[in-house]
Amino acid sequence: MTGRCALLLLLALLGLQAEARGGRGHGEWDTGDVKLPPLPPREDAARVARFVTHVSGWGALATISANPAVRGRPFVDVLSLSDGPPGSGSGVPYFYLSPLMQTVQDLQENLYSTLTLSLAQTSYCVNHGFDPQSPLCAHTMLSGTVTKVNETELDFAKTSLFTRHPAMKTWPSSHNWFFAKLNITNIWVVDYFGGAKVVTPEEYYNVTFQ
């Protein structure tokens, strides 16, 4: 086998492995056939916050640790999330969690948490030459409590997450996965120089997208 043929075979195998792991087709924005819509006007902080939430497929959730080694200190984990299928965002970040996760163990003692979402996970900031820490690479901080989803929201939460993250359907049932959401009480938006902008939950949820 020539070196070129071996390389092509390796690339093909890697592609198959990515599919098997759910490494493609997650319904992400700005990948494949789903293109990122234009960023809303920066003077409309509430709309920017909803935009960032909707196009984000994952975020960093900070909790107060219940782990004896770091009890009482901040603890952060990366979680997949969705606020709705692409184009149908509700503004509510939904999660698929397991009691085995340290984050869930933290939440059992203290429901308060803060979620950070950034456009750095899309191609927006790279395409514009913005560093992930640059205020121009828009990001939001959503603070509140994480609770299990009730029966009223269960179907929407499931559809929202499984549409964006189909690999979740294959995760082992022995982990006792459940659907949860962030009940937002405070919102900060960083999308330009000069510090964070404060958005109220009412302003945030009153945003409508065309």
PDB file of C-alpha atoms in Angstrom:
ATOM      1  CA  MET A   1       0.000   0.000   0.000  1.00  0.00           C
ATOM      2  CA  THR A   2       1.384   3.391  -1.003  1.00  0.00           C
ATOM      3  CA  GLY A   3       1.765   6.206   1.496  1.00  0.00           C
ATOM      4  CA  ARG A   4      -1.016   8.176  -0.217  1.00  0.00           C
ATOM      5  CA  CYS A   5      -3.439   5.253  -0.109  1.00  0.00           C
ATOM      6  CA  ALA A   6      -2.651   4.665   3.558  1.00  0.00           C
ATOM      7  CA  LEU A   7      -3.350   8.324   4.342  1.00  0.00           C
ATOM      8  CA  LEU A   8      -6.699   8.239   2.518  1.00  0.00           C
ATOM      9  CA  LEU A   9      -7.677   5.070   4.385  1.00  0.00           C
ATOM     10  CA  LEU A  10      -6.773   6.670   7.717  1.00  0.00           C
ATOM     11  CA  LEU A  11      -8.848   9.760   6.956  1.00  0.00           C
ATOM     12  CA  ALA A  12     -11.805   7.596   5.965  1.00  0.00           C
ATOM     13  CA  LEU A  13     -11.570   5.611   9.193  1.00  0.00           C
ATOM     14  CA  LEU A  14     -11.363   8.782  11.264  1.00  0.00           C
ATOM     15  CA  GLY A  15     -14.469  10.069   9.534  1.00  0.00           C
ATOM     16  CA  LEU A  16     -16.367   6.888  10.343  1.00  0.00           C
ATOM     17  CA  GLN A  17     -15.256   7.096  13.967  1.00  0.00           C
ATOM     18  CA  ALA A  18     -16.441  10.681  14.207  1.00  0.00           C
ATOM     19  CA  GLU A  19     -19.870   9.651  12.898  1.00  0.00           C
ATOM     20  CA  ALA A  20     -20.035   6.767  15.381  1.00  0.00           C
ATOM     21  CA  ARG A  21     -19.257   9.083  18.292  1.00  0.00           C
ATOM     22  CA  GLY A  22     -21.844  11.595  17.168  1.00  0.00           C
ATOM     23  CA  GLY A  23     -18.978  13.847  16.072  1.00  0.00           C
ATOM     24  CA  ARG A  24     -20.955  15.279  13.173  1.00  0.00           C
ATOM     25  CA  GLY A  25     -24.500  16.241  12.424  1.00  0.00           C
ATOM     26  CA  HIS A  26     -25.176  17.685  15.880  1.00  0.00           C
ATOM     27  CA  GLY A  27     -27.331  20.438  14.457  1.00  0.00           C
ATOM     28  CA  GLU A  28     -24.706  23.053  15.300  1.00  0.00           C
ATOM     29  CA  TRP A  29     -24.969  26.496  13.793  1.00  0.00           C
ATOM     30  CA  ASP A  30     -22.406  27.625  11.234  1.00  0.00           C
ATOM     31  CA  THR A  31     -21.492  24.067  10.225  1.00  0.00           C
ATOM     32  CA  GLY A  32     -22.641  21.998   7.283  1.00  0.00           C
ATOM     33  CA  ASP A  33     -25.919  23.252   5.869  1.00  0.00           C
ATOM     34  CA  VAL A  34     -26.842  25.316   8.944  1.00  0.00           C
ATOM     35  CA  LYS A  35     -25.384  28.804   8.626  1.00  0.00           C
ATOM     36  CA  LEU A  36     -25.042  31.289  11.466  1.00  0.00           C
ATOM     37  CA  PRO A  37     -27.509  34.185  11.129  1.00  0.00           C
ATOM     38  CA  PRO A  38     -26.166  37.759  11.393  1.00  0.00           C
ATOM     39  CA  LEU A  39     -25.341  39.019  14.879  1.00  0.00           C
ATOM     40  CA  PRO A  40     -28.112  41.335  16.166  1.00  0.00           C
ATOM     41  CA  PRO A  41     -27.270  45.029  16.685  1.00  0.00           C
ATOM     42  CA  ARG A  42     -24.905  45.376  19.637  1.00  0.00           C
ATOM     43  CA  GLU A  43     -27.042  48.117  21.168  1.00  0.00           C
ATOM     44  CA  ASP A  44     -29.812  45.535  21.642  1.00  0.00           C
ATOM     45  CA  ALA A  45     -28.203  43.543  24.466  1.00  0.00           C
ATOM     46  CA  ALA A  46     -31.279  41.414  25.155  1.00  0.00           C
ATOM     47  CA  ARG A  47     -31.427  40.265  21.549  1.00  0.00           C
ATOM     48  CA  VAL A  48     -27.688  39.539  21.537  1.00  0.00           C
ATOM     49  CA  ALA A  49     -28.124  37.434  24.685  1.00  0.00           C
ATOM     50  CA  ARG A  50     -30.930  35.394  23.131  1.00  0.00           C
ATOM     51  CA  PHE A  51     -28.920  35.004  19.938  1.00  0.00           C
ATOM     52  CA  VAL A  52     -25.843  33.689  21.744  1.00  0.00           C
ATOM     53  CA  THR A  53     -27.955  31.300  23.802  1.00  0.00           C
ATOM     54  CA  HIS A  54     -29.725  29.930  20.763  1.00  0.00           C
ATOM     55  CA  VAL A  55     -26.667  29.315  18.593  1.00  0.00           C
ATOM     56  CA  SER A  56     -24.661  27.752  21.442  1.00  0.00           C
ATOM     57  CA  GLY A  57     -24.406  23.973  21.523  1.00  0.00           C
ATOM     58  CA  TRP A  58     -22.466  23.887  24.761  1.00  0.00           C
ATOM     59  CA  GLY A  59     -21.416  26.088  27.633  1.00  0.00           C
ATOM     60  CA  ALA A  60     -19.449  26.191  30.881  1.00  0.00           C
ATOM     61  CA  LEU A  61     -21.643  25.777  33.953  1.00  0.00           C
ATOM     62  CA  ALA A  62     -20.200  26.992  37.261  1.00  0.00           C
ATOM     63  CA  THR A  63     -21.453  25.519  40.535  1.00  0.00           C
ATOM     64  CA  ILE A  64     -20.407  25.624  44.195  1.00  0.00           C
ATOM     65  CA  SER A  65     -18.539  22.384  44.769  1.00  0.00           C
ATOM     66  CA  ALA A  66     -19.800  19.698  47.140  1.00  0.00           C
ATOM     67  CA  ASN A  67     -16.672  17.617  46.591  1.00  0.00           C
ATOM     68  CA  PRO A  68     -14.802  17.343  49.929  1.00  0.00           C
ATOM     69  CA  ALA A  69     -11.516  18.161  48.223  1.00  0.00           C
ATOM     70  CA  VAL A  70     -12.739  21.557  47.038  1.00  0.00           C
ATOM     71  CA  ARG A  71     -15.952  22.071  49.009  1.00  0.00           C
ATOM     72  CA  GLY A  72     -17.302  25.602  48.801  1.00  0.00           C
ATOM     73  CA  ARG A  73     -15.094  26.577  45.881  1.00  0.00           C
ATOM     74  CA  PRO A  74     -16.237  27.307  42.323  1.00  0.00           C
ATOM     75  CA  PHE A  75     -16.402  24.235  40.078  1.00  0.00           C
ATOM     76  CA  VAL A  76     -16.913  24.443  36.324  1.00  0.00           C
ATOM     77  CA  ASP A  77     -17.819  21.785  33.790  1.00  0.00           C
ATOM     78  CA  VAL A  78     -18.609  21.874  30.074  1.00  0.00           C
ATOM     79  CA  LEU A  79     -22.184  20.809  29.294  1.00  0.00           C
ATOM     80  CA  SER A  80     -24.001  20.272  26.025  1.00  0.00           C
ATOM     81  CA  LEU A  81     -27.207  22.283  25.859  1.00  0.00           C
ATOM     82  CA  SER A  82     -30.010  23.542  23.671  1.00  0.00           C
ATOM     83  CA  ASP A  83     -32.743  26.132  24.003  1.00  0.00           C
ATOM     84  CA  GLY A  84     -34.646  24.638  21.071  1.00  0.00           C
ATOM     85  CA  PRO A  85     -34.186  23.252  17.556  1.00  0.00           C
ATOM     86  CA  PRO A  86     -32.337  25.628  15.196  1.00  0.00           C
ATOM     87  CA  GLY A  87     -34.634  28.560  14.481  1.00  0.00           C
ATOM     88  CA  SER A  88     -37.028  27.754  17.337  1.00  0.00           C
ATOM     89  CA  GLY A  89     -35.207  28.887  20.454  1.00  0.00           C
ATOM     90  CA  SER A  90     -37.075  29.449  23.702  1.00  0.00           C
ATOM     91  CA  GLY A  91     -34.220  31.168  25.551  1.00  0.00           C
ATOM     92  CA  VAL A  92     -34.258  28.434  28.221  1.00  0.00           C
ATOM     93  CA  PRO A  93     -31.026  26.401  28.317  1.00  0.00           C
ATOM     94  CA  TYR A  94     -31.858  22.689  28.649  1.00  0.00           C
ATOM     95  CA  PHE A  95     -29.396  20.014  29.789  1.00  0.00           C
ATOM     96  CA  TYR A  96     -29.208  16.210  29.856  1.00  0.00           C
ATOM     97  CA  LEU A  97     -27.671  15.284  33.193  1.00  0.00           C
ATOM     98  CA  SER A  98     -26.727  12.242  35.241  1.00  0.00           C
ATOM     99  CA  PRO A  99     -26.441  11.852  39.033  1.00  0.00           C
ATOM    100  CA  LEU A 100     -22.931  10.538  38.386  1.00  0.00           C
ATOM    101  CA  MET A 101     -21.777  13.993  37.281  1.00  0.00           C
ATOM    102  CA  GLN A 102     -19.943  16.135  39.816  1.00  0.00           C
ATOM    103  CA  THR A 103     -22.018  19.092  38.642  1.00  0.00           C
ATOM    104  CA  VAL A 104     -25.238  17.305  39.609  1.00  0.00           C
ATOM    105  CA  GLN A 105     -23.816  16.366  42.984  1.00  0.00           C
ATOM    106  CA  ASP A 106     -23.025  20.047  43.524  1.00  0.00           C
ATOM    107  CA  LEU A 107     -26.544  21.053  42.506  1.00  0.00           C
ATOM    108  CA  GLN A 108     -28.045  18.634  45.018  1.00  0.00           C
ATOM    109  CA  GLU A 109     -26.568  20.833  47.743  1.00  0.00           C
ATOM    110  CA  ASN A 110     -26.835  24.219  46.059  1.00  0.00           C
ATOM    111  CA  LEU A 111     -29.040  24.839  43.018  1.00  0.00           C
ATOM    112  CA  TYR A 112     -27.418  28.177  42.177  1.00  0.00           C
ATOM    113  CA  SER A 113     -25.147  28.230  39.141  1.00  0.00           C
ATOM    114  CA  THR A 114     -23.912  30.441  36.310  1.00  0.00           C
ATOM    115  CA  LEU A 115     -23.695  29.454  32.661  1.00  0.00           C
ATOM    116  CA  THR A 116     -21.232  31.103  30.269  1.00  0.00           C
ATOM    117  CA  LEU A 117     -21.889  30.924  26.525  1.00  0.00           C
ATOM    118  CA  SER A 118     -19.638  32.331  23.806  1.00  0.00           C
ATOM    119  CA  LEU A 119     -19.703  32.766  20.040  1.00  0.00           C
ATOM    120  CA  ALA A 120     -16.125  31.465  20.135  1.00  0.00           C
ATOM    121  CA  GLN A 121     -17.662  28.006  19.643  1.00  0.00           C
ATOM    122  CA  THR A 122     -18.929  29.074  16.217  1.00  0.00           C
ATOM    123  CA  SER A 123     -16.842  30.321  13.290  1.00  0.00           C
ATOM    124  CA  TYR A 124     -18.032  33.912  13.889  1.00  0.00           C
ATOM    125  CA  CYS A 125     -15.067  35.064  15.980  1.00  0.00           C
ATOM    126  CA  VAL A 126     -12.461  33.249  13.882  1.00  0.00           C
ATOM    127  CA  ASN A 127     -13.887  34.671  10.666  1.00  0.00           C
ATOM    128  CA  HIS A 128     -13.717  38.200  12.109  1.00  0.00           C
ATOM    129  CA  GLY A 129     -10.291  37.766  13.685  1.00  0.00           C
ATOM    130  CA  PHE A 130     -11.640  38.135  17.246  1.00  0.00           C
ATOM    131  CA  ASP A 131      -9.805  36.461  20.116  1.00  0.00           C
ATOM    132  CA  PRO A 132     -12.185  34.400  22.341  1.00  0.00           C
ATOM    133  CA  GLN A 133     -11.543  36.843  25.221  1.00  0.00           C
ATOM    134  CA  SER A 134     -12.190  39.911  23.075  1.00  0.00           C
ATOM    135  CA  PRO A 135     -15.430  41.698  23.972  1.00  0.00           C
ATOM    136  CA  LEU A 136     -16.188  41.671  20.245  1.00  0.00           C
ATOM    137  CA  CYS A 137     -16.459  37.875  20.438  1.00  0.00           C
ATOM    138  CA  ALA A 138     -19.864  38.125  22.078  1.00  0.00           C
ATOM    139  CA  HIS A 139     -20.559  36.059  25.168  1.00  0.00           C
ATOM    140  CA  THR A 140     -23.169  35.938  27.890  1.00  0.00           C
ATOM    141  CA  MET A 141     -23.350  34.895  31.535  1.00  0.00           C
ATOM    142  CA  LEU A 142     -26.691  33.508  32.675  1.00  0.00           C
ATOM    143  CA  SER A 143     -27.157  32.992  36.405  1.00  0.00           C
ATOM    144  CA  GLY A 144     -29.935  31.191  38.256  1.00  0.00           C
ATOM    145  CA  THR A 145     -30.921  27.747  39.505  1.00  0.00           C
ATOM    146  CA  VAL A 146     -30.800  24.397  37.736  1.00  0.00           C
ATOM    147  CA  THR A 147     -33.828  22.153  38.252  1.00  0.00           C
ATOM    148  CA  LYS A 148     -35.348  19.069  36.680  1.00  0.00           C
ATOM    149  CA  VAL A 149     -37.765  19.698  33.833  1.00  0.00           C
ATOM    150  CA  ASN A 150     -41.419  19.037  34.681  1.00  0.00           C
ATOM    151  CA  GLU A 151     -43.845  17.044  32.548  1.00  0.00           C
ATOM    152  CA  THR A 152     -45.085  20.184  30.798  1.00  0.00           C
ATOM    153  CA  GLU A 153     -41.674  20.951  29.310  1.00  0.00           C
ATOM    154  CA  LEU A 154     -40.359  17.402  28.993  1.00  0.00           C
ATOM    155  CA  ASP A 155     -41.198  16.837  25.320  1.00  0.00           C
ATOM    156  CA  PHE A 156     -39.783  20.195  24.240  1.00  0.00           C
ATOM    157  CA  ALA A 157     -36.598  19.703  26.268  1.00  0.00           C
ATOM    158  CA  LYS A 158     -36.116  16.233  24.782  1.00  0.00           C
ATOM    159  CA  THR A 159     -36.706  17.412  21.222  1.00  0.00           C
ATOM    160  CA  SER A 160     -34.454  20.433  21.732  1.00  0.00           C
ATOM    161  CA  LEU A 161     -31.520  18.403  23.031  1.00  0.00           C
ATOM    162  CA  PHE A 162     -31.842  15.323  20.826  1.00  0.00           C
ATOM    163  CA  THR A 163     -32.160  17.480  17.701  1.00  0.00           C
ATOM    164  CA  ARG A 164     -28.936  19.340  18.464  1.00  0.00           C
ATOM    165  CA  HIS A 165     -27.156  16.387  20.113  1.00  0.00           C
ATOM    166  CA  PRO A 166     -28.446  13.101  18.620  1.00  0.00           C
ATOM    167  CA  ALA A 167     -25.620  11.114  20.229  1.00  0.00           C
ATOM    168  CA  MET A 168     -27.394  11.613  23.564  1.00  0.00           C
ATOM    169  CA  LYS A 169     -29.960   9.009  22.497  1.00  0.00           C
ATOM    170  CA  THR A 170     -27.267   6.326  22.712  1.00  0.00           C
ATOM    171  CA  TRP A 171     -25.833   7.237  26.118  1.00  0.00           C
ATOM    172  CA  PRO A 172     -26.075   4.359  28.640  1.00  0.00           C
ATOM    173  CA  SER A 173     -29.415   4.237  30.456  1.00  0.00           C
ATOM    174  CA  SER A 174     -27.616   2.919  33.546  1.00  0.00           C
ATOM    175  CA  HIS A 175     -26.471   6.518  34.157  1.00  0.00           C
ATOM    176  CA  ASN A 176     -30.072   7.567  34.895  1.00  0.00           C
ATOM    177  CA  TRP A 177     -30.069  10.604  32.626  1.00  0.00           C
ATOM    178  CA  PHE A 178     -32.675  13.287  33.184  1.00  0.00           C
ATOM    179  CA  PHE A 179     -33.629  16.591  31.572  1.00  0.00           C
ATOM    180  CA  ALA A 180     -32.941  19.827  33.425  1.00  0.00           C
ATOM    181  CA  LYS A 181     -33.030  23.549  32.756  1.00  0.00           C
ATOM    182  CA  LEU A 182     -31.534  26.800  33.977  1.00  0.00           C
ATOM    183  CA  ASN A 183     -34.093  29.099  35.605  1.00  0.00           C
ATOM    184  CA  ILE A 184     -32.511  32.427  34.709  1.00  0.00           C
ATOM    185  CA  THR A 185     -32.536  35.244  37.274  1.00  0.00           C
ATOM    186  CA  ASN A 186     -29.602  37.412  36.128  1.00  0.00           C
ATOM    187  CA  ILE A 187     -28.038  38.083  32.731  1.00  0.00           C
ATOM    188  CA  TRP A 188     -24.841  39.830  31.634  1.00  0.00           C
ATOM    189  CA  VAL A 189     -23.800  40.413  28.023  1.00  0.00           C
ATOM    190  CA  VAL A 190     -20.307  41.238  26.807  1.00  0.00           C
ATOM    191  CA  ASP A 191     -20.303  42.180  23.129  1.00  0.00           C
ATOM    192  CA  TYR A 192     -18.272  45.416  23.016  1.00  0.00           C
ATOM    193  CA  PHE A 193     -15.658  47.337  24.981  1.00  0.00           C
ATOM    194  CA  GLY A 194     -16.725  49.119  28.158  1.00  0.00           C
ATOM    195  CA  GLY A 195     -17.852  46.284  30.408  1.00  0.00           C
ATOM    196  CA  ALA A 196     -20.793  43.928  30.698  1.00  0.00           C
ATOM    197  CA  LYS A 197     -24.355  45.015  29.949  1.00  0.00           C
ATOM    198  CA  VAL A 198     -27.119  43.930  32.318  1.00  0.00           C
ATOM    199  CA  VAL A 199     -30.268  42.422  30.829  1.00  0.00           C
ATOM    200  CA  THR A 200     -33.356  41.526  32.860  1.00  0.00           C
ATOM    201  CA  PRO A 201     -35.063  38.151  32.384  1.00  0.00           C
ATOM    202  CA  GLU A 202     -38.180  40.016  31.234  1.00  0.00           C
ATOM    203  CA  GLU A 203     -36.231  41.802  28.487  1.00  0.00           C
ATOM    204  CA  TYR A 204     -34.538  38.540  27.555  1.00  0.00           C
ATOM    205  CA  TYR A 205     -37.701  36.485  27.200  1.00  0.00           C
ATOM    206  CA  ASN A 206     -39.605  39.264  25.436  1.00  0.00           C
ATOM    207  CA  VAL A 207     -37.233  39.047  22.467  1.00  0.00           C
ATOM    208  CA  THR A 208     -38.796  37.619  19.313  1.00  0.00           C
ATOM    209  CA  PHE A 209     -36.874  36.433  16.271  1.00  0.00           C
ATOM    210  CA  GLN A 210     -38.055  36.470  12.676  1.00  0.00           C
TER     211      GLN A 210
END
